[in-house]
PDB file of C-alpha atoms and ligand atoms in Angstrom:
ATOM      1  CA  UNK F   1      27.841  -4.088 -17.068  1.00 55.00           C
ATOM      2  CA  UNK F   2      27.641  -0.837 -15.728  1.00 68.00           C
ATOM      3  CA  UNK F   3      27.545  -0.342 -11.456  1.00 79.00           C
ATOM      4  CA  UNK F   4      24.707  -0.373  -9.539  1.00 86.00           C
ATOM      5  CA  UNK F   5      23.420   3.002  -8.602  1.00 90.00           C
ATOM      6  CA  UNK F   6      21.775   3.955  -5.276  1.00 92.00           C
ATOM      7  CA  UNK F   7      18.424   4.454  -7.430  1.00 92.00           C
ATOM      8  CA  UNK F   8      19.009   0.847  -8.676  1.00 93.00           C
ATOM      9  CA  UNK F   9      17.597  -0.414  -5.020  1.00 93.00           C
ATOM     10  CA  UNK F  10      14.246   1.962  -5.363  1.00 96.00           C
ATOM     11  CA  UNK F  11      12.479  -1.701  -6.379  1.00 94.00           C
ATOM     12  CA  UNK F  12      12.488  -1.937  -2.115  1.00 96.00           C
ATOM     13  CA  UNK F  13      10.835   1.332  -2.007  1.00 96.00           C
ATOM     14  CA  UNK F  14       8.277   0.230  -3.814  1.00 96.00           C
ATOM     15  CA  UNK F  15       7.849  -3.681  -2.449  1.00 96.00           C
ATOM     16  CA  UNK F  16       7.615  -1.926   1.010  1.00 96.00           C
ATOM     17  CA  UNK F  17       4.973   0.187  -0.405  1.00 96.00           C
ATOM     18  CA  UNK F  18       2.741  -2.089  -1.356  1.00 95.00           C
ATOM     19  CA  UNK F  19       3.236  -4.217   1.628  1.00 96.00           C
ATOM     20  CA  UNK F  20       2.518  -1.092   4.075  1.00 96.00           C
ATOM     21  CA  UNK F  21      -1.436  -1.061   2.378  1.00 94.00           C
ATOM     22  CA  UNK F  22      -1.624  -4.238   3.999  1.00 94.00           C
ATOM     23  CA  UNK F  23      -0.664  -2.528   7.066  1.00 94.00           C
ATOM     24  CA  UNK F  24      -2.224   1.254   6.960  1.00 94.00           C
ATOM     25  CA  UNK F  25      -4.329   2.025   4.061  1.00 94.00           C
ATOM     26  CA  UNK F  26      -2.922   5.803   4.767  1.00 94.00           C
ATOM     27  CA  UNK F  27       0.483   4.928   3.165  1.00 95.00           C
ATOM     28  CA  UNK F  28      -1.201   4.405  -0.197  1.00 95.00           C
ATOM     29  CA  UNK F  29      -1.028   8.657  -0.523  1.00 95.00           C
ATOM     30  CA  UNK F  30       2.640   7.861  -0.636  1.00 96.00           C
ATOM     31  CA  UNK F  31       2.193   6.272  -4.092  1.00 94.00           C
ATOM     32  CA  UNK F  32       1.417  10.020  -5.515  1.00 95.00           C
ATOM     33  CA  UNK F  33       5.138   9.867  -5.803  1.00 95.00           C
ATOM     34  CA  UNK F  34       5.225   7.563  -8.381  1.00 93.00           C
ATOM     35  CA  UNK F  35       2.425   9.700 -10.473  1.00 94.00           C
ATOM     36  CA  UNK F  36       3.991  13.052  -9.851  1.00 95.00           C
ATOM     37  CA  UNK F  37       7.539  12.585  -9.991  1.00 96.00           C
ATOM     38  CA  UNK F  38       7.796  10.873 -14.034  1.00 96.00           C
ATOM     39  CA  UNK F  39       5.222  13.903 -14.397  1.00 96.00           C
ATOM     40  CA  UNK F  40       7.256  16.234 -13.071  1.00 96.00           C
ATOM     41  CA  UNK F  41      10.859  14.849 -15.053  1.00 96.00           C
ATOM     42  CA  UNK F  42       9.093  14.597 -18.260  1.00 95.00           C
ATOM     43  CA  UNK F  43       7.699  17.799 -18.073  1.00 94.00           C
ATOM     44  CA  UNK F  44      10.322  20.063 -16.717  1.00 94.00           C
ATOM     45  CA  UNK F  45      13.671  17.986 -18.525  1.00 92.00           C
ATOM     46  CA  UNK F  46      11.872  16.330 -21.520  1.00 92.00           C
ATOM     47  CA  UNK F  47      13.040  12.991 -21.071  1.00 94.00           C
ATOM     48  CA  UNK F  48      12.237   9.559 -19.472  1.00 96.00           C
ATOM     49  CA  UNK F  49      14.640   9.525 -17.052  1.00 96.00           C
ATOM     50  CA  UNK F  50      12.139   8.330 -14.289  1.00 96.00           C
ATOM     51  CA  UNK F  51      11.510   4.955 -16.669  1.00 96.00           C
ATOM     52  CA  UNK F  52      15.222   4.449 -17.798  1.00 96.00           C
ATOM     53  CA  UNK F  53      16.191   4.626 -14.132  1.00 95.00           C
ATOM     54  CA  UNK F  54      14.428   5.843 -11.186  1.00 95.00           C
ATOM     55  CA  UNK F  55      11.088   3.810 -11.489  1.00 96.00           C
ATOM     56  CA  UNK F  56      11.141   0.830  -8.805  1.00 95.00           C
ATOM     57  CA  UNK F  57       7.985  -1.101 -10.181  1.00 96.00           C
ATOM     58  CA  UNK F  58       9.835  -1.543 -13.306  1.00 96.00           C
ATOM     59  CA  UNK F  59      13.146  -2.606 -11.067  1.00 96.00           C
ATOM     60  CA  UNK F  60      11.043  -5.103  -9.315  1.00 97.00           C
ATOM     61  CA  UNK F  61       9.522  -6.949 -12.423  1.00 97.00           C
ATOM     62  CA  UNK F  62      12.939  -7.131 -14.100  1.00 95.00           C
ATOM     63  CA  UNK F  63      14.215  -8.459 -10.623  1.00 95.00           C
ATOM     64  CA  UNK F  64      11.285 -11.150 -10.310  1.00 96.00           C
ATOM     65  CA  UNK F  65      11.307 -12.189 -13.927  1.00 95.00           C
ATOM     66  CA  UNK F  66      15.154 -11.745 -14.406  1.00 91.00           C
ATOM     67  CA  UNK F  67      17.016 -12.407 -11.794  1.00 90.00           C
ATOM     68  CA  UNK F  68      14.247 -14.879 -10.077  1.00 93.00           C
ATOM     69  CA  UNK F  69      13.470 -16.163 -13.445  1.00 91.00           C
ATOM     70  CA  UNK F  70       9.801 -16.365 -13.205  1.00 94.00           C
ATOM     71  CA  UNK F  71       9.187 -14.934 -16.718  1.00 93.00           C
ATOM     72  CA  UNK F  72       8.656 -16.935 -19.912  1.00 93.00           C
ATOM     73  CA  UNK F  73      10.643 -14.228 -21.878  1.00 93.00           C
ATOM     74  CA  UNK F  74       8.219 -14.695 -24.613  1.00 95.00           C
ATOM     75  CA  UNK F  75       7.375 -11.827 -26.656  1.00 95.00           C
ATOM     76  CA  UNK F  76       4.091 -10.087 -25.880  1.00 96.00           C
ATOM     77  CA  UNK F  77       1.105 -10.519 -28.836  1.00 96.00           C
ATOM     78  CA  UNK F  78       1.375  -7.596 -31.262  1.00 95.00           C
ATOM     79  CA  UNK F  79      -2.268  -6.019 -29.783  1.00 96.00           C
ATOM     80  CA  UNK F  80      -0.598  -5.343 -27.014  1.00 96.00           C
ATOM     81  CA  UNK F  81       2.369  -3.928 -28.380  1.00 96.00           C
ATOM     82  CA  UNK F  82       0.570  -1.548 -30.475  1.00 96.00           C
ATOM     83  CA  UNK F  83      -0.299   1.679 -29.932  1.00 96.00           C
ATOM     84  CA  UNK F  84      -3.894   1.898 -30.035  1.00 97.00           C
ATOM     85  CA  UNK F  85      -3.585  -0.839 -26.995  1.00 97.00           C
ATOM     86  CA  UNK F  86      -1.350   1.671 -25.603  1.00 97.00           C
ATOM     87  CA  UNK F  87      -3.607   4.511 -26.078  1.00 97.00           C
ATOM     88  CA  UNK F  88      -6.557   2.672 -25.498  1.00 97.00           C
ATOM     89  CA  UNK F  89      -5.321   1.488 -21.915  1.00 97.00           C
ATOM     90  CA  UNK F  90      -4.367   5.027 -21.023  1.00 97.00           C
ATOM     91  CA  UNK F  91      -7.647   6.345 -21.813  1.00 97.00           C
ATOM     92  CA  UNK F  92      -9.013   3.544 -20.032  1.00 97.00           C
ATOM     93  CA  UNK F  93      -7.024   4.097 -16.597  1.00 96.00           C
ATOM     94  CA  UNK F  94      -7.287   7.465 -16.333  1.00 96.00           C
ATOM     95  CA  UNK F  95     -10.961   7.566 -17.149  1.00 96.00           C
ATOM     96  CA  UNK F  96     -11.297   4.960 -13.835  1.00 96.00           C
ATOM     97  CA  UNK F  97      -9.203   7.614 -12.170  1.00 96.00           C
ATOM     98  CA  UNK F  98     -11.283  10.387 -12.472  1.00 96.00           C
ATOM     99  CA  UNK F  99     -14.111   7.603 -10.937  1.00 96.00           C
ATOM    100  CA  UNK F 100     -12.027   7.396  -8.054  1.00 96.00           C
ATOM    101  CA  UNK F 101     -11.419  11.131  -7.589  1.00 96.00           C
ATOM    102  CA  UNK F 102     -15.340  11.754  -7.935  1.00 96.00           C
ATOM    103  CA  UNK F 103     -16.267   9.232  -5.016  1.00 94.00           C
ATOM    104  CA  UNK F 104     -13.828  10.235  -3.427  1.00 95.00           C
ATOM    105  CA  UNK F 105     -15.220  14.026  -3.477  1.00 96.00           C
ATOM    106  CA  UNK F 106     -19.000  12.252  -2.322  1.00 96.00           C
ATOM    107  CA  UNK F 107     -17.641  11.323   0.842  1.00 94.00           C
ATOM    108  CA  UNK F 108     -15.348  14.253   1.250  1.00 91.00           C
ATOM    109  CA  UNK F 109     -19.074  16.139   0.645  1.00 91.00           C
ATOM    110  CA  UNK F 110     -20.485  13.659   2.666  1.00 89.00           C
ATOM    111  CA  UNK F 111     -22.666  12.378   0.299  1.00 90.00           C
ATOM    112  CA  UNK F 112     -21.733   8.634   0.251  1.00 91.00           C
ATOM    113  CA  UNK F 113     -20.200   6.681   3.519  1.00 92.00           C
ATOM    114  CA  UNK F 114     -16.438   5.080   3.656  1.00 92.00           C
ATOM    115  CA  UNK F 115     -16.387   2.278   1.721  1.00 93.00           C
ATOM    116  CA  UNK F 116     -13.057   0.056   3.354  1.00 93.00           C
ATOM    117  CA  UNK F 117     -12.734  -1.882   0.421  1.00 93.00           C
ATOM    118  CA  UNK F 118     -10.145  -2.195  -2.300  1.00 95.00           C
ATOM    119  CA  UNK F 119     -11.454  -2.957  -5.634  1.00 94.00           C
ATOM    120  CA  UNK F 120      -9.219  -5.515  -8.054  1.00 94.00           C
ATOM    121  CA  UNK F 121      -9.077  -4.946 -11.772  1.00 94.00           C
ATOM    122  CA  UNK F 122     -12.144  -2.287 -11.495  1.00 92.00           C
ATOM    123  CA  UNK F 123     -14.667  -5.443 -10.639  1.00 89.00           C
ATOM    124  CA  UNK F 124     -13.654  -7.540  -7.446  1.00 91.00           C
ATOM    125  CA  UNK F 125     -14.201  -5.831  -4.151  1.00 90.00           C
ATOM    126  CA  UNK F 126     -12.401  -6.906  -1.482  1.00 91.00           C
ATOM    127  CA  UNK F 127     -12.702  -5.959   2.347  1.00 90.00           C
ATOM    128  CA  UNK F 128      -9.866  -4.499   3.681  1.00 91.00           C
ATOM    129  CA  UNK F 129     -11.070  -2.895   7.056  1.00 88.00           C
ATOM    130  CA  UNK F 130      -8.090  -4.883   8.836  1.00 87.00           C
ATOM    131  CA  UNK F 131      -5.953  -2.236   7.307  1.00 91.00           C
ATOM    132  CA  UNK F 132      -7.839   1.246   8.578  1.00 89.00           C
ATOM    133  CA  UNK F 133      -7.815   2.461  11.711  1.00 88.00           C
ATOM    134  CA  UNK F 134      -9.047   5.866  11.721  1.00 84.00           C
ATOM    135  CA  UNK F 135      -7.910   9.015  10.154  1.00 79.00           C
ATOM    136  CA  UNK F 136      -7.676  12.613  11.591  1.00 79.00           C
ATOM    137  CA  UNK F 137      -8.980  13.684   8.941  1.00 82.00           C
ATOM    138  CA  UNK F 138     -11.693  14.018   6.795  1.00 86.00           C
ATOM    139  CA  UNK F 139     -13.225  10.252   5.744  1.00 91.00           C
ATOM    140  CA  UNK F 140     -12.168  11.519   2.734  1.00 92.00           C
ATOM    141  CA  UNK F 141      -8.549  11.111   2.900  1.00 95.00           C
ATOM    142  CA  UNK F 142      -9.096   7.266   3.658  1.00 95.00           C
ATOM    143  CA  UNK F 143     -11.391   7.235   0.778  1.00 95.00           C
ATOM    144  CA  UNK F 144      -8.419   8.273  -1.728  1.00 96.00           C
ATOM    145  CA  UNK F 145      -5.893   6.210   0.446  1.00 96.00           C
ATOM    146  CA  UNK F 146      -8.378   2.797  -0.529  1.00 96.00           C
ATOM    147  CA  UNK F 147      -8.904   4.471  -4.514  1.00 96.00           C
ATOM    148  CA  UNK F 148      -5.434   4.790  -4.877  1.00 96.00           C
ATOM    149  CA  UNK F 149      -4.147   2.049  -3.665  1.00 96.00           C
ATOM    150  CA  UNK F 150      -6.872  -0.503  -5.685  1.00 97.00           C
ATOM    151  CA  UNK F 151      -5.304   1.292  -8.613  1.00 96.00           C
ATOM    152  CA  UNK F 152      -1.346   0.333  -6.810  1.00 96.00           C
ATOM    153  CA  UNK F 153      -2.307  -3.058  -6.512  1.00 96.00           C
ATOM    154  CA  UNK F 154      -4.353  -3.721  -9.775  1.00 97.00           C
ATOM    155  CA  UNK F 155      -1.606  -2.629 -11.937  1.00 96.00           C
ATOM    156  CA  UNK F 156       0.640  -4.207 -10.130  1.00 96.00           C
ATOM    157  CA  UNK F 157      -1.386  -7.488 -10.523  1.00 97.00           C
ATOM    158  CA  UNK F 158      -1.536  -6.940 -14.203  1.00 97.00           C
ATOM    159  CA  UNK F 159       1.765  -6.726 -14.719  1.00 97.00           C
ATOM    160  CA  UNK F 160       2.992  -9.556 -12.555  1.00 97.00           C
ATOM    161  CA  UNK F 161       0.273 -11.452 -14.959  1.00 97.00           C
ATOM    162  CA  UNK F 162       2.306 -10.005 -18.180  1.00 97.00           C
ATOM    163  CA  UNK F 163       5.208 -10.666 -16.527  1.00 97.00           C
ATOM    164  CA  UNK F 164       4.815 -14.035 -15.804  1.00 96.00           C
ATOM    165  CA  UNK F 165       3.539 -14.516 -19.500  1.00 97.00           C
ATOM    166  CA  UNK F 166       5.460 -12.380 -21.148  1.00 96.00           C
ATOM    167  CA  UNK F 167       9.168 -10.331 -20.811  1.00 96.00           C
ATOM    168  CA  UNK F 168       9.728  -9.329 -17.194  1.00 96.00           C
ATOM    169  CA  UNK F 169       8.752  -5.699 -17.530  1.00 97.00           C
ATOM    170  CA  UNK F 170       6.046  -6.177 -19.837  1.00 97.00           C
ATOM    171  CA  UNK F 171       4.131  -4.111 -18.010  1.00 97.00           C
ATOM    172  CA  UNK F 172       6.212  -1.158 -18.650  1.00 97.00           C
ATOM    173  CA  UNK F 173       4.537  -1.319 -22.881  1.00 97.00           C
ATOM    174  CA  UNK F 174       1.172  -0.240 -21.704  1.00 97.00           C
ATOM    175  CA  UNK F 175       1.957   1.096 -18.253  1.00 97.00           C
ATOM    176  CA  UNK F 176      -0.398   4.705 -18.149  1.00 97.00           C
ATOM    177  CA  UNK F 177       2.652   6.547 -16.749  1.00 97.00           C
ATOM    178  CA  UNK F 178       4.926   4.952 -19.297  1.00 97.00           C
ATOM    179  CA  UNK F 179       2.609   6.073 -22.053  1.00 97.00           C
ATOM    180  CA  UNK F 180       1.861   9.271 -20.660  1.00 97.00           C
ATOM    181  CA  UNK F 181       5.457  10.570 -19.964  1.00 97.00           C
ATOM    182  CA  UNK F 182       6.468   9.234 -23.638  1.00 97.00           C
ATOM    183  CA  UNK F 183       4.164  11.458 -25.428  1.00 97.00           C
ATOM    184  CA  UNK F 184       4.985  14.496 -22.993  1.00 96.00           C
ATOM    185  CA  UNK F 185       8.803  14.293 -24.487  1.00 95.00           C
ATOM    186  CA  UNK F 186       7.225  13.996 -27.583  1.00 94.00           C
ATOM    187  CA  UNK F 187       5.241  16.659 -27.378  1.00 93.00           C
ATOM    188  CA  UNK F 188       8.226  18.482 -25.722  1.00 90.00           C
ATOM    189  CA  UNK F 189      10.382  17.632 -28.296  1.00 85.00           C
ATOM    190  CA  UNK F 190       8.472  19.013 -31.527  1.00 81.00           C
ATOM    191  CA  UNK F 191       8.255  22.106 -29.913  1.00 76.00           C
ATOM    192  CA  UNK F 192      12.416  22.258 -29.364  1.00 72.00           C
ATOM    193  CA  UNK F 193      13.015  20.641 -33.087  1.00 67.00           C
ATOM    194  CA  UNK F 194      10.849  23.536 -34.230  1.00 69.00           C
ATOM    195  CA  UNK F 195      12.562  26.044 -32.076  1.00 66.00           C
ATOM    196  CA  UNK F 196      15.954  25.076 -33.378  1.00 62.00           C
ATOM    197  CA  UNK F 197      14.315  25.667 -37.241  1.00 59.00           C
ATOM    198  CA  UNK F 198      13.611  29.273 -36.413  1.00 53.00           C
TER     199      UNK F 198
ATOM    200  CA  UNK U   1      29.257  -6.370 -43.403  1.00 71.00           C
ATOM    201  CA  UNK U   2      29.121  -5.346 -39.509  1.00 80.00           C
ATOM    202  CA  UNK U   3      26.057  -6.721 -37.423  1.00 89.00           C
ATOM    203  CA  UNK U   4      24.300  -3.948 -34.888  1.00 92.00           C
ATOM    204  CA  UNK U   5      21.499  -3.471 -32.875  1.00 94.00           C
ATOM    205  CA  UNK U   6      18.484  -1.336 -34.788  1.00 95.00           C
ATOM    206  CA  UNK U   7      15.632  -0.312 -33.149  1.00 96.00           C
ATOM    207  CA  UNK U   8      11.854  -0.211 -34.727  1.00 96.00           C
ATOM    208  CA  UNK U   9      11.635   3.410 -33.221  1.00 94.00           C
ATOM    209  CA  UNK U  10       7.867   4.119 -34.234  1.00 95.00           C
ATOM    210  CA  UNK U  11       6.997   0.963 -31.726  1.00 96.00           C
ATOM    211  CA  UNK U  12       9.625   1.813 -28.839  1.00 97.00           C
ATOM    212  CA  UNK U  13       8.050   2.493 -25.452  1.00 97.00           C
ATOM    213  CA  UNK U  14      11.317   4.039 -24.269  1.00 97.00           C
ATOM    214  CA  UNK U  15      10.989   2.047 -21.265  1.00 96.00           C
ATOM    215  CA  UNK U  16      15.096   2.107 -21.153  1.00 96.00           C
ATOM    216  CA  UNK U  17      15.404  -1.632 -20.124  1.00 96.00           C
ATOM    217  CA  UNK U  18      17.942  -2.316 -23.107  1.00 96.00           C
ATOM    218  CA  UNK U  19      19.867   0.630 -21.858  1.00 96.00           C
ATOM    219  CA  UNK U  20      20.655  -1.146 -18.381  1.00 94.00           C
ATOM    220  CA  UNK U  21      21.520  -4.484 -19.598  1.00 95.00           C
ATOM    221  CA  UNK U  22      23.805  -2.978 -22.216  1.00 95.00           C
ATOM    222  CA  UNK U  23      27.443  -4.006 -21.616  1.00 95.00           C
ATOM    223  CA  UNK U  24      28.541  -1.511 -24.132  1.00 93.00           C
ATOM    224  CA  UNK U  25      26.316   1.567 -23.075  1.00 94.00           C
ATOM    225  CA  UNK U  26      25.956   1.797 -26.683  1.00 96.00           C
ATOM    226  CA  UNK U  27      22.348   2.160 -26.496  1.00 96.00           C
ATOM    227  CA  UNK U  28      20.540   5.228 -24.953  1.00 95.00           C
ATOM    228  CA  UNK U  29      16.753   6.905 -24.879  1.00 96.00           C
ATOM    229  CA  UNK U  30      18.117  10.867 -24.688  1.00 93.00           C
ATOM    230  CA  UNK U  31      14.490  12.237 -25.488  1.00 93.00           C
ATOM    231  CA  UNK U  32      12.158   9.864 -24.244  1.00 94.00           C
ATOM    232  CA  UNK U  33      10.850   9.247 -26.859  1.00 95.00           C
ATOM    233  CA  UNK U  34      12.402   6.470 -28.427  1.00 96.00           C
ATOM    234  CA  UNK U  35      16.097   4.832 -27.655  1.00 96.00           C
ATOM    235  CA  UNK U  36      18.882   5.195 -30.143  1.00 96.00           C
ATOM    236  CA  UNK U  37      22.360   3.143 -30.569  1.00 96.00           C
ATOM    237  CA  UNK U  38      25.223   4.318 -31.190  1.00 95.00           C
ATOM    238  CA  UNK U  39      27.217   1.770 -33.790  1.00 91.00           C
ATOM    239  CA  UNK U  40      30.372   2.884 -33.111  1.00 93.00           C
ATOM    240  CA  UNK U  41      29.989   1.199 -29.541  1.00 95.00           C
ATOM    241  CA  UNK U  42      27.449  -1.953 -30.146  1.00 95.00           C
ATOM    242  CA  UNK U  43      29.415  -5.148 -30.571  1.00 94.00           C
ATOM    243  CA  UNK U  44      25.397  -6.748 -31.323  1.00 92.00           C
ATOM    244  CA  UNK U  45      25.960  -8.868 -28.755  1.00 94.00           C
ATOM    245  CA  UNK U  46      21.278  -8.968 -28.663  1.00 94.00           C
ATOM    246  CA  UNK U  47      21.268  -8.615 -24.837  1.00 95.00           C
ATOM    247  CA  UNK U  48      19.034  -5.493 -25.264  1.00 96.00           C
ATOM    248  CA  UNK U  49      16.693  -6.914 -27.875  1.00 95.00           C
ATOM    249  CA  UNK U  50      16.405 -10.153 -25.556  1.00 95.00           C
ATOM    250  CA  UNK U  51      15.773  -7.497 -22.677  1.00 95.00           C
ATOM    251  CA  UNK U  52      13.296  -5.637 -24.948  1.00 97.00           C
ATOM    252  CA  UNK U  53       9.464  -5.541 -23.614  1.00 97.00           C
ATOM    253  CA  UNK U  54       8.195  -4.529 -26.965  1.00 96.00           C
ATOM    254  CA  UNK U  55      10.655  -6.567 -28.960  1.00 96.00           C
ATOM    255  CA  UNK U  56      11.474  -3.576 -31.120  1.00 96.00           C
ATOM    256  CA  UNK U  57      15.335  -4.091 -31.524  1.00 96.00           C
ATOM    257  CA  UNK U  58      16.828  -6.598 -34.209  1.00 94.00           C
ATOM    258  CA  UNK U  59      20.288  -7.589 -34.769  1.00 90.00           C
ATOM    259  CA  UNK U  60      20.605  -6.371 -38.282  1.00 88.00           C
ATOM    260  CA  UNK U  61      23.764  -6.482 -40.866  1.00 82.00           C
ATOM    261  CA  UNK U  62      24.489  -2.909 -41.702  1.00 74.00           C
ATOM    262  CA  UNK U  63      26.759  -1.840 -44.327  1.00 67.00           C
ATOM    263  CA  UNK U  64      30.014  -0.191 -42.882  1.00 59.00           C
ATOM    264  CA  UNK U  65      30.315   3.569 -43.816  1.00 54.00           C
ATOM    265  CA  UNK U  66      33.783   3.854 -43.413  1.00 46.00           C
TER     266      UNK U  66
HETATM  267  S1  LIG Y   1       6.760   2.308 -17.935  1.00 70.39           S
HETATM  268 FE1  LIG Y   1       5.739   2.445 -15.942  1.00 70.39          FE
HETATM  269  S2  LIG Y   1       6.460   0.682 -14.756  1.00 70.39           S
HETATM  270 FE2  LIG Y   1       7.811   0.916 -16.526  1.00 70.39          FE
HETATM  271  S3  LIG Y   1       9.499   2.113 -15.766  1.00 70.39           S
HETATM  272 FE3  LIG Y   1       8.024   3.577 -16.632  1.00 70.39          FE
HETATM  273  S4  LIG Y   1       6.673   4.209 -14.958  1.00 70.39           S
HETATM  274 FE4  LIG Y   1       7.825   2.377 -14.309  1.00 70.39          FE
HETATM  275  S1  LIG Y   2      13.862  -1.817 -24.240  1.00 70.39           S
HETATM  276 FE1  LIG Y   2      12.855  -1.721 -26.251  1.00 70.39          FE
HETATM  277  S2  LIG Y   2      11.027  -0.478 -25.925  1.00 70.39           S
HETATM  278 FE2  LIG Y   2      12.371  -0.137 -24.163  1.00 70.39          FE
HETATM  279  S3  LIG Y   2      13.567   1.699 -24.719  1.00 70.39           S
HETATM  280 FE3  LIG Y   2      14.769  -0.098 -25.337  1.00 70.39          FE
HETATM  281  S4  LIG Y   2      14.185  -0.416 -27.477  1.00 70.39           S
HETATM  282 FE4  LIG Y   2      12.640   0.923 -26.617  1.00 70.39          FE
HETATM  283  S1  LIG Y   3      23.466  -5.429 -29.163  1.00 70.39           S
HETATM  284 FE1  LIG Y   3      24.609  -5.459 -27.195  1.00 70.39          FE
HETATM  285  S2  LIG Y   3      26.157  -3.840 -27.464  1.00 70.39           S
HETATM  286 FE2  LIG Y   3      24.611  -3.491 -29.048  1.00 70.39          FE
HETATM  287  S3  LIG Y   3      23.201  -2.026 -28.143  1.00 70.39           S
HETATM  288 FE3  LIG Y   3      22.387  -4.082 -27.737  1.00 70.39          FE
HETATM  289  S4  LIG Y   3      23.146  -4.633 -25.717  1.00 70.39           S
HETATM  290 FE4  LIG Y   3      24.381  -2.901 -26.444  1.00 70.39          FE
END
């Protein structure tokens, strides 16, 4: 087995993150990391470099369901293994992402009040006021920190479910920025098989 | 007939969790898009295709080349 790696331990980084939304709802803007940085990867070096080693979420599943052994290791059902699933979820997650943006942009405009909750699988709204204390800025920037971190939690949720159910990092077959960052390099890599034909 | 790791590429997430629990590092994802082994190295020892979220890897008999 190969050594660990100082980017094998990144599973902390993100443990502590979700733990600090229990603390300050602020340190949810810290999870844009973990959109922009596979983004950024697959983009500028065309491969999935974040997922095959950086990405802590998937470090902490494989830890919990590996090493901790709270996974059934059974396979997942083929729906969810296929790609329209895959697709479909996408879709799906970044259509409630654009939600969030918009009310987050009402109470930037000051159109709708600060709602201090954080919503669970897009339905359940739970209060979470114990975890704002002010911002110095605009309401708005709490209303992204709650938006974005009700996103954090709910796919972390899933996949602990899948996890539990399934292989350890289940989640990681129809995790958005799994999905997403795949069919960047694939788009990326037409384009470079087709440059090397000219 | 030698035994190796194949992987059902069309279905691969290229998640890269059979590249960390290879012992071999005979198994890689270099474009993201799906992983690939090289059968020089894989001894099909089926720790990746236990490790596999998507189940896409079998341990398959291939015919030797050489
Ligand atoms: S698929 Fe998602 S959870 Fe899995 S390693 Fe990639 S970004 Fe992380
Ligand atoms: S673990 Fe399976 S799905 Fe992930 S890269 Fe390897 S072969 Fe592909
Ligand atoms: S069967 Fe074993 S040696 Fe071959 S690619 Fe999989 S983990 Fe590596």
């Amino acid at each position: 087995m190969r050594s660990k790696k100082w980017y094998d331990y990144l599973w902390i980084f993100s443990l502590t993150y979700l733990l600090l939304g229990f603390v300050n709802i602020l340190f949810a803007w810290l999870g844009m990391i973990c959109f922009i940085a596979p983004l950024v990867i697959s983009i500028g070096c065309g491969n999935k470099a974040y997922c095959n080693k950086f990405c802590g979420r998937g470090q902490l599943f494989s830890l919990l369901g590996g090493r901790f052994g709270l996974s059934r290791k059974h396979d997942m059902p083929k729906w969810m293994r296929s790609k329209a699933f895959r697709y479909g979820f996408l879709i799906f997650f970044f259509t409630m992402f654009f939600v969030m943006l918009w009310n987050t942009y009402l109470v930037f405009a000051g159109n709708q009040p600060l709602k201090q909750v954080v919503k669970l699988l897009w339905t359940f709204k739970v209060s979470w006021h114990w975890a704002y204390h002010g911002t110095l800025f605009s309401e708005g920037v709490a209303q992204f920190a709650f938006g974005f971190y009700s996103i954090m939690l709910t796919s972390t949720i899933l996949g602990f479910v899948t996890m539990l159910l399934f292989k350890p990092r289940s989640w990681c077959v129809y995790c958005p920025m799994g999905t997403m960052t795949q069919l960047i390099c694939k788009a990326k890599n037409v384009t470079k098989s087709q440059k090397s034909d000219e | 007939m030698k035994r190796k790791a194949n992987v059902n590429t069309d279905l691969c997430v290229a998640c890269g969790c059979c590249v960390k629990v290879c012992p071999k590092s005979a198994i890689s994802v270099p474009d993201g898009v799906f992983a690939v082994v090289d059968s020089t190295l894989c001894v099909s020892c089926g720790k990746c295709a236990k490790e596999c979220p998507a189940s896409v890897i079998d341990i398959v008999g291939v015919h030797d080349e050489k």
